[in-house]
Coordinates of C-alpha atoms and ligand atoms in Angstrom, one line a residue:
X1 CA 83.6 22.5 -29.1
X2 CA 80.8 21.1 -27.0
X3 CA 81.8 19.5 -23.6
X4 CA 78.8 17.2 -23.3
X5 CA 77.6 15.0 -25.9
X6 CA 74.2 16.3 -25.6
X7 CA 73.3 19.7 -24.2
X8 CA 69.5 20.0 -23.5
X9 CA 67.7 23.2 -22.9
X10 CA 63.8 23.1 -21.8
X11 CA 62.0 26.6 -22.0
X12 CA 61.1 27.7 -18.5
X13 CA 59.5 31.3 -18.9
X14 CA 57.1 32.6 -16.3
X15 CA 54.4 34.5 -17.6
X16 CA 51.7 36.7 -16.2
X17 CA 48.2 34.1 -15.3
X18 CA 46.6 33.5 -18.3
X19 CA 49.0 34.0 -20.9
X20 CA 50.4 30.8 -23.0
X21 CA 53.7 29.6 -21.8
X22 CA 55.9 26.6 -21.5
X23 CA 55.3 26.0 -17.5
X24 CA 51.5 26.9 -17.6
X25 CA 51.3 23.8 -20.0
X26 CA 53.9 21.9 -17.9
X27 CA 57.4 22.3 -18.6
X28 CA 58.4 22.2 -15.4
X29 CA 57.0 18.5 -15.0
X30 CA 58.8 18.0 -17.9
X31 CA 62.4 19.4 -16.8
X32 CA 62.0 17.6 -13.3
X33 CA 60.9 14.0 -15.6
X34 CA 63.8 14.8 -17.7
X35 CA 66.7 15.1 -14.6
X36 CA 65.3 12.1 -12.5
X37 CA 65.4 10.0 -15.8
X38 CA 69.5 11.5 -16.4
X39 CA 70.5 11.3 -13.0
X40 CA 68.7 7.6 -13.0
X41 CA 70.3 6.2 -16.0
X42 CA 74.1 7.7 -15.1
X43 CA 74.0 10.3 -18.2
X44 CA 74.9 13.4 -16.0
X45 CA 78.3 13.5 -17.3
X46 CA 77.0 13.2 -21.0
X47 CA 74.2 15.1 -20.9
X48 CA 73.9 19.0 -19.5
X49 CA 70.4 20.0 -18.9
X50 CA 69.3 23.9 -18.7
X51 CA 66.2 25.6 -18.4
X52 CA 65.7 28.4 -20.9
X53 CA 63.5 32.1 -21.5
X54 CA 61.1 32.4 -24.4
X55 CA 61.6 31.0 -27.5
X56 CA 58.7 33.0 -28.9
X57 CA 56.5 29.5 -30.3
X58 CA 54.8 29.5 -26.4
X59 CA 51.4 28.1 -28.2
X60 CA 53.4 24.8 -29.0
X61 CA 55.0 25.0 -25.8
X62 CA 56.4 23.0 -23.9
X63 CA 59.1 23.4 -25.9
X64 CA 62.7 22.2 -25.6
X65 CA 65.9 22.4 -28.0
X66 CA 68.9 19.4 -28.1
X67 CA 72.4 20.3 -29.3
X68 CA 74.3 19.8 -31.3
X69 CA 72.2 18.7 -33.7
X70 CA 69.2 21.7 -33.2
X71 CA 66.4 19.0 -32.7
X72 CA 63.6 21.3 -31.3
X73 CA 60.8 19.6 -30.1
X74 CA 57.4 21.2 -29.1
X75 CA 54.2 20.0 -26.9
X76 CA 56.7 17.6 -24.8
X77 CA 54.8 15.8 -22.1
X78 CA 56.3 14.1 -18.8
X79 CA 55.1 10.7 -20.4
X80 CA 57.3 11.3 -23.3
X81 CA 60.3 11.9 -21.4
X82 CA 61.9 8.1 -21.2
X83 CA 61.0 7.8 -25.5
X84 CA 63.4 11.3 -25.7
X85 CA 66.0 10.0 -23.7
X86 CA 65.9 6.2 -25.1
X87 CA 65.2 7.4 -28.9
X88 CA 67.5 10.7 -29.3
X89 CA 69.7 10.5 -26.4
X90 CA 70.5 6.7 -26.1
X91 CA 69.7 5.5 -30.1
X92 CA 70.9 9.1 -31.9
X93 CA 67.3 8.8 -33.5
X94 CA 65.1 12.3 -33.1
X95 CA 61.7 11.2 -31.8
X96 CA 59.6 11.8 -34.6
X97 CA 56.1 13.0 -33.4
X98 CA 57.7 15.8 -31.3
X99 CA 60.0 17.2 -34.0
X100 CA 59.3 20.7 -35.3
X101 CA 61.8 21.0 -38.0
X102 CA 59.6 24.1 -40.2
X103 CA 62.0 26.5 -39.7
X104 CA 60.2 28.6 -42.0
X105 CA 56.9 28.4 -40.1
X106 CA 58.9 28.5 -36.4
X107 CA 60.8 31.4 -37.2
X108 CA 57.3 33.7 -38.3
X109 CA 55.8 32.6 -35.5
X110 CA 58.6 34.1 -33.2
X111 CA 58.9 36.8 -35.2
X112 CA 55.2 37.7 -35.0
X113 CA 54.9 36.5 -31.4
X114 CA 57.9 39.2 -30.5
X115 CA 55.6 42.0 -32.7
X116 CA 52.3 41.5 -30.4
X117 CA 54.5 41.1 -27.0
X118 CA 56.1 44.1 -27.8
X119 CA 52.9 45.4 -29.3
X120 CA 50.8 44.7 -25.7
X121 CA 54.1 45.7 -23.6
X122 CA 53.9 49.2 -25.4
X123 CA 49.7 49.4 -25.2
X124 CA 50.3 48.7 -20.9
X125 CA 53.2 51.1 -20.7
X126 CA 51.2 54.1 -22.6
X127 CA 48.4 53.1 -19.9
X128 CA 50.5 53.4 -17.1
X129 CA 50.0 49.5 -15.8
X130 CA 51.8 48.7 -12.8
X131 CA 54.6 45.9 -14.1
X132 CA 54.3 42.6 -13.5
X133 CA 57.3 41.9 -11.3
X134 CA 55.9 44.8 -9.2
X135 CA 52.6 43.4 -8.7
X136 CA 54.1 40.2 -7.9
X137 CA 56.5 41.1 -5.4
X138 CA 53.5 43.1 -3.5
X139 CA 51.3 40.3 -3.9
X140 CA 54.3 38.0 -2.8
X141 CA 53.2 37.4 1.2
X142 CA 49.8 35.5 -0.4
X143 CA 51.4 32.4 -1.4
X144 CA 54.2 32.8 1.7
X145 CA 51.2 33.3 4.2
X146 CA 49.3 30.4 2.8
X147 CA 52.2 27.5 3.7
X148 CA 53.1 29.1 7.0
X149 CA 49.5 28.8 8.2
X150 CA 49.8 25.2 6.6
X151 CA 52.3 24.2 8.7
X152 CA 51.2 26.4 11.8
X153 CA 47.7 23.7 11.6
X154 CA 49.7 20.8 10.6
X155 CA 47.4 20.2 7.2
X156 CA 49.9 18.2 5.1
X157 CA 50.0 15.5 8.2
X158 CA 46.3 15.9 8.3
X159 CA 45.9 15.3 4.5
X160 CA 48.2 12.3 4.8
X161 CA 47.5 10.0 2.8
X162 CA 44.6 11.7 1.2
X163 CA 41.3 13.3 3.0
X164 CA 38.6 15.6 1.8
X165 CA 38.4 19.4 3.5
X166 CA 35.7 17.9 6.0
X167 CA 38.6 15.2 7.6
X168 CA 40.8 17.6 7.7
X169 CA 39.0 20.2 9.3
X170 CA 38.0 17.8 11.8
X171 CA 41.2 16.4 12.4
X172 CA 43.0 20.0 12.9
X173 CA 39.7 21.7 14.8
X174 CA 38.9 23.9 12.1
X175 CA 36.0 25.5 9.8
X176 CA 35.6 22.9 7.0
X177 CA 34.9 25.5 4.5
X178 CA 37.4 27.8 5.3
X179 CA 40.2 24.9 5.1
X180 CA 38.7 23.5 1.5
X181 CA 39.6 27.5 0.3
X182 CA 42.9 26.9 1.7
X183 CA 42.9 23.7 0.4
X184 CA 42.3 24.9 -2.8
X185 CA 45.1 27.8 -3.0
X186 CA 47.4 25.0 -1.4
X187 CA 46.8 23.0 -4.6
X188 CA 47.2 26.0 -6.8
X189 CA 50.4 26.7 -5.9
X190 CA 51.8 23.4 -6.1
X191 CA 51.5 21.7 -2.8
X192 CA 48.4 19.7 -2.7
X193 CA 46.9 18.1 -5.9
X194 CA 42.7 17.2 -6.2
X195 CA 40.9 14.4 -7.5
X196 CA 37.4 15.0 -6.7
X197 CA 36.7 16.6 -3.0
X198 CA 39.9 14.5 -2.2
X199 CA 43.3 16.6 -1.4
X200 CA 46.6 14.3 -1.5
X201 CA 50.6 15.6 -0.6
X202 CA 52.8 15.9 -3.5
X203 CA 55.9 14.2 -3.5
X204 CA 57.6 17.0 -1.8
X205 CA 55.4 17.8 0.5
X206 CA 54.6 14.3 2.0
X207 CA 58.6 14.7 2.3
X208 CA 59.2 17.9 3.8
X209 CA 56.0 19.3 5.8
X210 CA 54.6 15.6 6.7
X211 CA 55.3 15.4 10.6
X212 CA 56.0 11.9 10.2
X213 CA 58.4 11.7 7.8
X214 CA 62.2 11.6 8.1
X215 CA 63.0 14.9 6.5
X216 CA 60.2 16.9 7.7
X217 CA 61.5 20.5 8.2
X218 CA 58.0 21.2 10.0
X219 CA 59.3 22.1 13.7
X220 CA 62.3 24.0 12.0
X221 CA 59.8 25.9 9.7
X222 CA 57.4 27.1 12.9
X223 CA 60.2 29.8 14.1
X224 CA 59.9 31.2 10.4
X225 CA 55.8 31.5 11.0
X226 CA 56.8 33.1 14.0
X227 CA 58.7 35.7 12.9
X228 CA 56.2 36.6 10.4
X229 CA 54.2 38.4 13.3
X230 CA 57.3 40.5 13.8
X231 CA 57.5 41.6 10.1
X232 CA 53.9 42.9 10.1
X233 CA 55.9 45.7 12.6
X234 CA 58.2 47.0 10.1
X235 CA 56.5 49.9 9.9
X236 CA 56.2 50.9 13.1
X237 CA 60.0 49.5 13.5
X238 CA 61.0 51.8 11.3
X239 CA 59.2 54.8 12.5
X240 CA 60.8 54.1 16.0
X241 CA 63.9 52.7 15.0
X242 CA 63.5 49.5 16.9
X243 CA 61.4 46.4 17.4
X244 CA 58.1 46.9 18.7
X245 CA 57.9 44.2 21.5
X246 CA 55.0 41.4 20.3
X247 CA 52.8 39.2 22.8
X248 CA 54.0 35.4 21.4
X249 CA 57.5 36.5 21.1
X250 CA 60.2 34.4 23.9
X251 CA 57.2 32.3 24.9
X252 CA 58.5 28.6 25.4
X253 CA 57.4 27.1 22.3
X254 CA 58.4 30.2 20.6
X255 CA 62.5 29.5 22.3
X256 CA 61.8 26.0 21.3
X257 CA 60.8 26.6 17.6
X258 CA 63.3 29.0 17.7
X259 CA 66.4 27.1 18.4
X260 CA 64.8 24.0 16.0
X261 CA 65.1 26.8 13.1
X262 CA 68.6 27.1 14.2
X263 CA 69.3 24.0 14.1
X264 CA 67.7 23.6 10.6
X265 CA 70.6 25.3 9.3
X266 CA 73.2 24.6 11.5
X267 CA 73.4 21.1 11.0
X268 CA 74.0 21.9 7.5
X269 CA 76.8 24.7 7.6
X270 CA 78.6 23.0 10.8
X271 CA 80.3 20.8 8.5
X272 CA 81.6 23.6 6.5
X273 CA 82.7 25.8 8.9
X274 CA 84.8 22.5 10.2
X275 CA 86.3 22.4 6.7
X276 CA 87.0 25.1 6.8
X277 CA 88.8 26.4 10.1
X278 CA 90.2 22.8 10.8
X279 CA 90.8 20.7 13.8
X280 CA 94.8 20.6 13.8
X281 CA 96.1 21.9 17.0
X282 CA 92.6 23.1 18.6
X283 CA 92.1 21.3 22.2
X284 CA 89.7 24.1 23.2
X285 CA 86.3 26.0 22.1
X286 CA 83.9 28.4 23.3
X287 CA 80.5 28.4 21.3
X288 CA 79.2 31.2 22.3
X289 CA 75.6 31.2 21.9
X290 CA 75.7 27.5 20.7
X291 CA 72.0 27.4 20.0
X292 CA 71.5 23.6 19.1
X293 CA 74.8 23.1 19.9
X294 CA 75.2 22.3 16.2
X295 CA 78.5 23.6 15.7
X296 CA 80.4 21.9 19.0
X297 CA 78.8 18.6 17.9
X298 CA 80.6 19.1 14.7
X299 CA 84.1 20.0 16.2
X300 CA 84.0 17.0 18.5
X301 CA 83.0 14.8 16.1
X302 CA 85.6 15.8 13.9
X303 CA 88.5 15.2 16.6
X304 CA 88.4 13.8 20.0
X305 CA 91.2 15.9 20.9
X306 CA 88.7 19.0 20.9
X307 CA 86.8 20.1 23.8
X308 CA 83.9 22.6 23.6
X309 CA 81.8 24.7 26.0
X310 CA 78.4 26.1 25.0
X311 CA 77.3 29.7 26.7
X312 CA 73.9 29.8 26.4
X313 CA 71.1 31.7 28.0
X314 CA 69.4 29.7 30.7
X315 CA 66.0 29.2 29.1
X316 CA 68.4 27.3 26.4
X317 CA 70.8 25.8 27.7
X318 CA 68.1 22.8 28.5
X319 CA 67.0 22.6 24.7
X320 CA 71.1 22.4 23.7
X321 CA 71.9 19.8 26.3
X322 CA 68.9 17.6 24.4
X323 CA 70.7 17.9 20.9
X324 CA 74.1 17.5 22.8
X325 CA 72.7 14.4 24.5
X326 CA 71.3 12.9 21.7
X327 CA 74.3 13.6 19.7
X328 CA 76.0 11.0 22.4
X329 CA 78.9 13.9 22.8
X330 CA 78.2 14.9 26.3
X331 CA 81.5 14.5 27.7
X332 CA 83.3 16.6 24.9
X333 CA 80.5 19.2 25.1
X334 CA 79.8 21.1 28.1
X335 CA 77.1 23.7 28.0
X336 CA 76.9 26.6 30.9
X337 CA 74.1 29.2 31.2
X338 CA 74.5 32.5 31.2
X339 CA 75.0 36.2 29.2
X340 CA 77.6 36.6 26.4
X341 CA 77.2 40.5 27.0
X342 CA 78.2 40.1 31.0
X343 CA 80.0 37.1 31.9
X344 CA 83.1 36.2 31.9
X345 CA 83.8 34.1 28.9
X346 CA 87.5 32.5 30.8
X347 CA 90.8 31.8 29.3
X348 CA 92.9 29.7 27.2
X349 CA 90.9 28.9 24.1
X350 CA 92.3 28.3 21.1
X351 CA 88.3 29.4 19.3
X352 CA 86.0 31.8 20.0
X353 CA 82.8 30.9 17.6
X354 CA 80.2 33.4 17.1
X355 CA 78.3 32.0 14.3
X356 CA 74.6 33.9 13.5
X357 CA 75.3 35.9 16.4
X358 CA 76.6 39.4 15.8
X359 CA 73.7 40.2 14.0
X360 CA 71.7 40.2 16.9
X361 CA 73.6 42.9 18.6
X362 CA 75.0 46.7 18.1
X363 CA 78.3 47.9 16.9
X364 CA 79.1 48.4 20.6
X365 CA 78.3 45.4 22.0
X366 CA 80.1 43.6 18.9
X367 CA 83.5 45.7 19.5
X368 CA 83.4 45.2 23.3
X369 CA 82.7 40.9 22.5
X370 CA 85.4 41.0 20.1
X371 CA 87.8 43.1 22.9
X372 CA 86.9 39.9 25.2
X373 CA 87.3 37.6 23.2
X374 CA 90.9 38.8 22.3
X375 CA 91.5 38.2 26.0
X376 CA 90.1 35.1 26.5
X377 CA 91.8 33.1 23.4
X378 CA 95.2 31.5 23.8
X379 CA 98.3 33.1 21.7
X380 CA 97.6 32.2 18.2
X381 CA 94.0 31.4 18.7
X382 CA 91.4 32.7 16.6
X383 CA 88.2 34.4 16.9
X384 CA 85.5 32.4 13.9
X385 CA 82.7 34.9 13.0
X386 CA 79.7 33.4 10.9
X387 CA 76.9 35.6 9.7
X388 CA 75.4 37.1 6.4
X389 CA 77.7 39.9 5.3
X390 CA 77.0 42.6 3.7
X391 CA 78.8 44.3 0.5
X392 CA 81.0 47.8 2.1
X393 CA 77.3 49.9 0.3
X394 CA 75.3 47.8 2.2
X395 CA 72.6 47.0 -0.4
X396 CA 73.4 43.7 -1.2
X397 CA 73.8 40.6 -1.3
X398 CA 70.1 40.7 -1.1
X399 CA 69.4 37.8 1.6
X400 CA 71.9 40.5 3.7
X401 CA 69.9 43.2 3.1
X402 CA 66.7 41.7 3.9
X403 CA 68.0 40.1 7.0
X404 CA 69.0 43.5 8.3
X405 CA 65.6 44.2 8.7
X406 CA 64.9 40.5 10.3
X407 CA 67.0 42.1 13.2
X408 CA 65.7 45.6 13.3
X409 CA 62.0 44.1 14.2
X410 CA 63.6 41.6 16.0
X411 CA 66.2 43.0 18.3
X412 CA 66.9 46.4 20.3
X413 CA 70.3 47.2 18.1
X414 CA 70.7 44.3 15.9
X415 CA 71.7 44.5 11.7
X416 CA 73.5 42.8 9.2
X417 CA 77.2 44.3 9.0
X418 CA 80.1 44.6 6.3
X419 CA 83.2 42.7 5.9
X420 CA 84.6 46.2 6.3
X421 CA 83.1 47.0 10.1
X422 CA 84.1 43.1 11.1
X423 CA 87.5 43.5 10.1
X424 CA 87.5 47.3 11.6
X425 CA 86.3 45.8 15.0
X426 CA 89.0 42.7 14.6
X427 CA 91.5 44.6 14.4
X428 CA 90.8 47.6 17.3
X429 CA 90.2 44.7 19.5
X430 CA 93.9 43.4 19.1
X431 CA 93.6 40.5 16.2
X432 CA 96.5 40.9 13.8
X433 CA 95.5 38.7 11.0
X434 CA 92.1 39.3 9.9
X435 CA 90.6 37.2 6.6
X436 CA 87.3 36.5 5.3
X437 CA 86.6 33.1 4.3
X438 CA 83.8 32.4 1.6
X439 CA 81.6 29.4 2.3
X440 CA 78.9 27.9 0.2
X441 CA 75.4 29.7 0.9
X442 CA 74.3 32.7 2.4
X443 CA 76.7 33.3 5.7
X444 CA 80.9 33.3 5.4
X445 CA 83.2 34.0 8.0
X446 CA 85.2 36.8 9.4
X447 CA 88.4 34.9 10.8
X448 CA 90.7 36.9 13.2
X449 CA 94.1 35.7 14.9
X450 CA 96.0 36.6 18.4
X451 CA 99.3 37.0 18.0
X452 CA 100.5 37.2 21.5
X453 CA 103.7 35.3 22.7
Ligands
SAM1 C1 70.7 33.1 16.0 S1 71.0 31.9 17.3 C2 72.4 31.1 16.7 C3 72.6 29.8 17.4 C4 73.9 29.0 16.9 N1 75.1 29.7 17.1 C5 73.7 28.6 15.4 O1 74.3 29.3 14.6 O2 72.9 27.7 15.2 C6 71.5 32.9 18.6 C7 71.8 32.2 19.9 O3 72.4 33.1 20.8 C8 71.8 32.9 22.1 N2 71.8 34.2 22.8 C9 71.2 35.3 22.5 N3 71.6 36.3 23.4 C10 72.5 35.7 24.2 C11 73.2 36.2 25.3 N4 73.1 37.5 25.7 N5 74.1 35.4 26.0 C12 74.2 34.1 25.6 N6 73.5 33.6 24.5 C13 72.6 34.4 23.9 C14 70.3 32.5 21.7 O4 69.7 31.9 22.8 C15 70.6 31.6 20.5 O5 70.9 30.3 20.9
FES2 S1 57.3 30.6 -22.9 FE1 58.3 28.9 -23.8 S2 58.5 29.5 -25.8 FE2 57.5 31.2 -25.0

C-alpha cells in the first residue's frame, strides 16, 4: 500500500570534510529546490519527500530514489529539479539523462563502497582516531562563535546588498582583514556566498539576521551572544557550585536583549499555552514575571473578559509596558514592579502563570511560590507552570539537560526540574489535581487546581 502517489527520498549523509557525499556535491540545494517546487505546485498531499543516509554510490551523488516505481537518479542538480517534477512526477515519464537503472554496476559499487568504509573505519579504530562525532561536538563552538560575533557587529546588515570585506569593515569599525577571514568562514558555513572580493546574504540570512528586514531575529539573538560569556564559566561554576558573577551581565542593554530573547519565543508558545489552558470562566491573571508581557497579551487578546497583571522587576517593568503598549492592550494588562520571592502576590485569581520561570530558582523558593500561589488563587483556580522538564533520571530530553546548566552559570540556585518534583511541590502546597500537559516544542506545562469551597 503506498499512501502517496509518489514517495521521494534524496540522500542526505554528512560525511567527514573531504570525503565524497551527496551534500558536499549539493543535495541539500537539491532537497530544498525540490520542496519549494512541491509546496509551489500544490503536490504536498501526492508527493512525500524524505531525506535519506548513504546509499553507498556517493561518487555519483547527489543521489535520490522515487517510489513506487525504483527510479534512482544520480548527479541531480537544483537546475534539474522543475524537468523531475514536470517529466516523472507530473507526465509518469522517468527523466532520462539522470536515470541509473545498472543494477548490476550500482549494486558493486555499494557493495565495494561498504568493503573500503568498513575497511578505513577498522584502519582508524586499530589507530585509536578520535571519532568523528567526537571531534565535531568539541569543535562545535567554532561555527556557533562565528554567527554570534556576526550578529554582535551587525555584518549581514553591513553586507546588505553586497560589499567587499573593506565596506564592511568600514561600515562596522573594524580590521578589514580580520572581517574578510570571518567573512570567509561565514561563507563556508553557509551564510554568506562570494563572487570575487564581493560577499552577498543568502536568502536566509538577508531574512533572519538583516536588521532591516521584517523577520529579523537579530535583537532576540543578542541575549543568546550574551549568555555565551557565562558558558565560558562552567568550569569554574561547577567547581563552586554556582554562577561566577560576569562584568556585562544585568547591564541595561544586556535586560534589554534579554527580555527581546524572551520575547522571541514567547510570542510563539503564548498561543499554545492559550489553547491549551482556555479562556472559559477566567476574569483574572497574574503573570508572574511576565517578561515581554507575551503571554497576558495573548489571554486578553483571546477574551475581553480576562484581565491580567504583570509582576515584574522594576528595571523591567518599563521594557513590558512597551510590548504591552504597542500591543494596544493597556487597559486589560496592568504591569506592577516588584519581587515574586517577597511581595505579596494578592487574592482572587483564577491563574497563576509561571512560564520560563522556575528554572531560575531553587527547590525552596519553588515550594514556598507554589505555597503562595495556592493562597492567592480563587477556589478552583489553577496554578499554569511552563518550563523545559526533565525526564524523573534527569538526563534527558537533551535541550533539558543542557538548560540545567544555562541556570547553574546563570543563577544562584537555578536548574531544570522533573515532572516528578513539580507535581511533588503541587501537591504539598495544597493543589488537588495536578496534570502535565504536552505542548509542541521544547517546554510543557505542569497544571495544578485549588479545590477550595
Ligand atoms: C526567563 S524570563 C521569562 C519571561 C516570561 N515569563 C516569558 O516566558 O517570556 C524571567 C522573567 O522573570 C523576571 N524575574 C526574575 N526574577 C524576578 C523576581 N524576583 N520577581 C519578579 N520578576 C522576576 C525577569 O525579569 C524576566 O522577565
Ligand atoms: S552519501 Fe549519498 S550515497 Fe553515500
Amino acid at each position: 500500500m503506498e499512501p502517496f502517489r509518489f514517495h521521494l527520498f534524496v540522500c542526505t549523509q554528512q560525511k567527514p570534510e573531504g570525503v565524497p557525499s551527496c551534500p558536499s556535491r549539493g543535495s541539500l540545494a537539491v532537497l530544498d529546490a525540490l520542496d519549494r517546487e512541491i509546496q509551489g505546485r500544490g503536490l504536498n498531499s501526492d508527493v512525500q519527500l524524505t531525506t535519506c543516509g548513504c546509499m553507498g554510490l556517493c561518487d555519483e551523488g547527489p543521489m535520490m530514489v522515487v517510489y513506487p516505481e525504483a527510479v534512482w537518479y544520480r548527479r541531480v542538480q537544483p537546475s534539474d529539479v522543475s524537468e523531475i517534477v514536470n517529466s516523472h512526477l507530473r507526465d509518469g515519464k522517468p527523466v532520462g539523462r539522470l536515470l541509473w537503472n545498472d543494477a548490476a554496476a550500482m549494486k558493486a559499487t555499494a557493495v565495494e563502497h561498504g568493503a573500503k568504509f568498513r575497511a578505513a573505519m577498522a584502519v582508524r579504530d586499530k589507530a585509536g582516531v578520535l571519532p568523528d562525532h567526537l571531534d565535531q561536538m568539541i569543535r562545535g563552538y567554532m561555527p556557533s562563535r562565528c554567527l554570534l560575533t556576526a550578529l554582535e557587529l551587525d555584518i549581514f546588515s553591513a553586507v546588505g546588498e553586497g560589499a567587499n570585506a573593506q565596506q564592511v569593515g568600514t561600515k562596522i569599525h573594524a580590521n578589514a582583514r580580520a572581517v574578510g577571514m570571518l567573512l570567509n568562514a561565514l561563507v563556508a558555513l553557509g551564510l554568506l556566498s562570494k563572487s570575487g572580493d564581493d560577499y552577498k546574504n543568502t536568502p536566509e540570512s538577508a531574512r533572519f539576521f538583516v536588521q532591516s528586514s521584517k523577520d529579523n531575529h537579530r535583537n532576540g539573538l543578542l541575549h543568546t551572544a550574551n549568555i555565551w560569556h557565562r558558558w565560558s564559566t562552567l568550569t569554574d561554576a561547577i567547581c563552586r557550585g554556582t554562577r561566577i558573577p560576569i562584568d556585562r551581565d544585568n547591564t541595561p542593554e544586556w535586560t534589554q536583549h534579554f527580555i527581546a530573547g524572551m520575547q522571541r519565543n514567547a510570542k510563539d508558545r503564548a498561543p499554545l499555552v492559550v489553547k491549551a489552558v482556555g479562556t472559559a470562566g477566567v476574569r483574572r491573571i497574574l503573570d508572574l514575571g511576565g517578561g515581554s508581557g507575551a503571554y497576558s497579551i495573548a489571554f486578553a487578546k483571546a477574551s475581553l473578559q480576562v484581565q491580567c497583571e504583570i509582576l515584574d522587576l522594576p528595571e523591567v517593568v518599563p521594557l513590558t509596558a512597551d510590548y504591552v503598549n504597542r500591543a494596544g492592550l493597556s487597559a486589560q494588562v496592568r504591569l506592577r514592579a516588584g519581587d515574586m520571592l517577597r511581595d505579596d502576590f494578592g487574592s482572587g485569581y483564577d491563574i497563576i502563570m509561571l512560564n520560563a520561570i522556575c528554572h531560575m530558582f531553587s527547590e525552596e523558593q519553588n515550594q514556598d511560590l507554589f505555597r503562595r500561589a495556592h493562597r492567592s488563587l480563587a477556589p478552583h483556580g489553577r496554578l499554569i507552570v511552563q518550563d523545559f522538564i526533565l525526564n524523573p533520571d534527569k538526563t534527558g530530553p537533551q535541550h533539558a539537560a543542557l538548560f540545567s546548566l544555562n541556570m547553574l552559570v546563570g543563577t544562584d540556585a537555578g536548574a531544570s526540574y522533573s515532572e516528578v518534583e513539580y507535581t511533588r511541590w503541587m501537591k504539598a502546597a495544597g493543589f488537588s489535581e495536578v496534570c502535565r500537559i504536552d505542548l509542541r516544542g521544547p517546554s510543557d506545562l505542569i497544571v495544578g487546581r485549588v479545590k477550595r469551597e
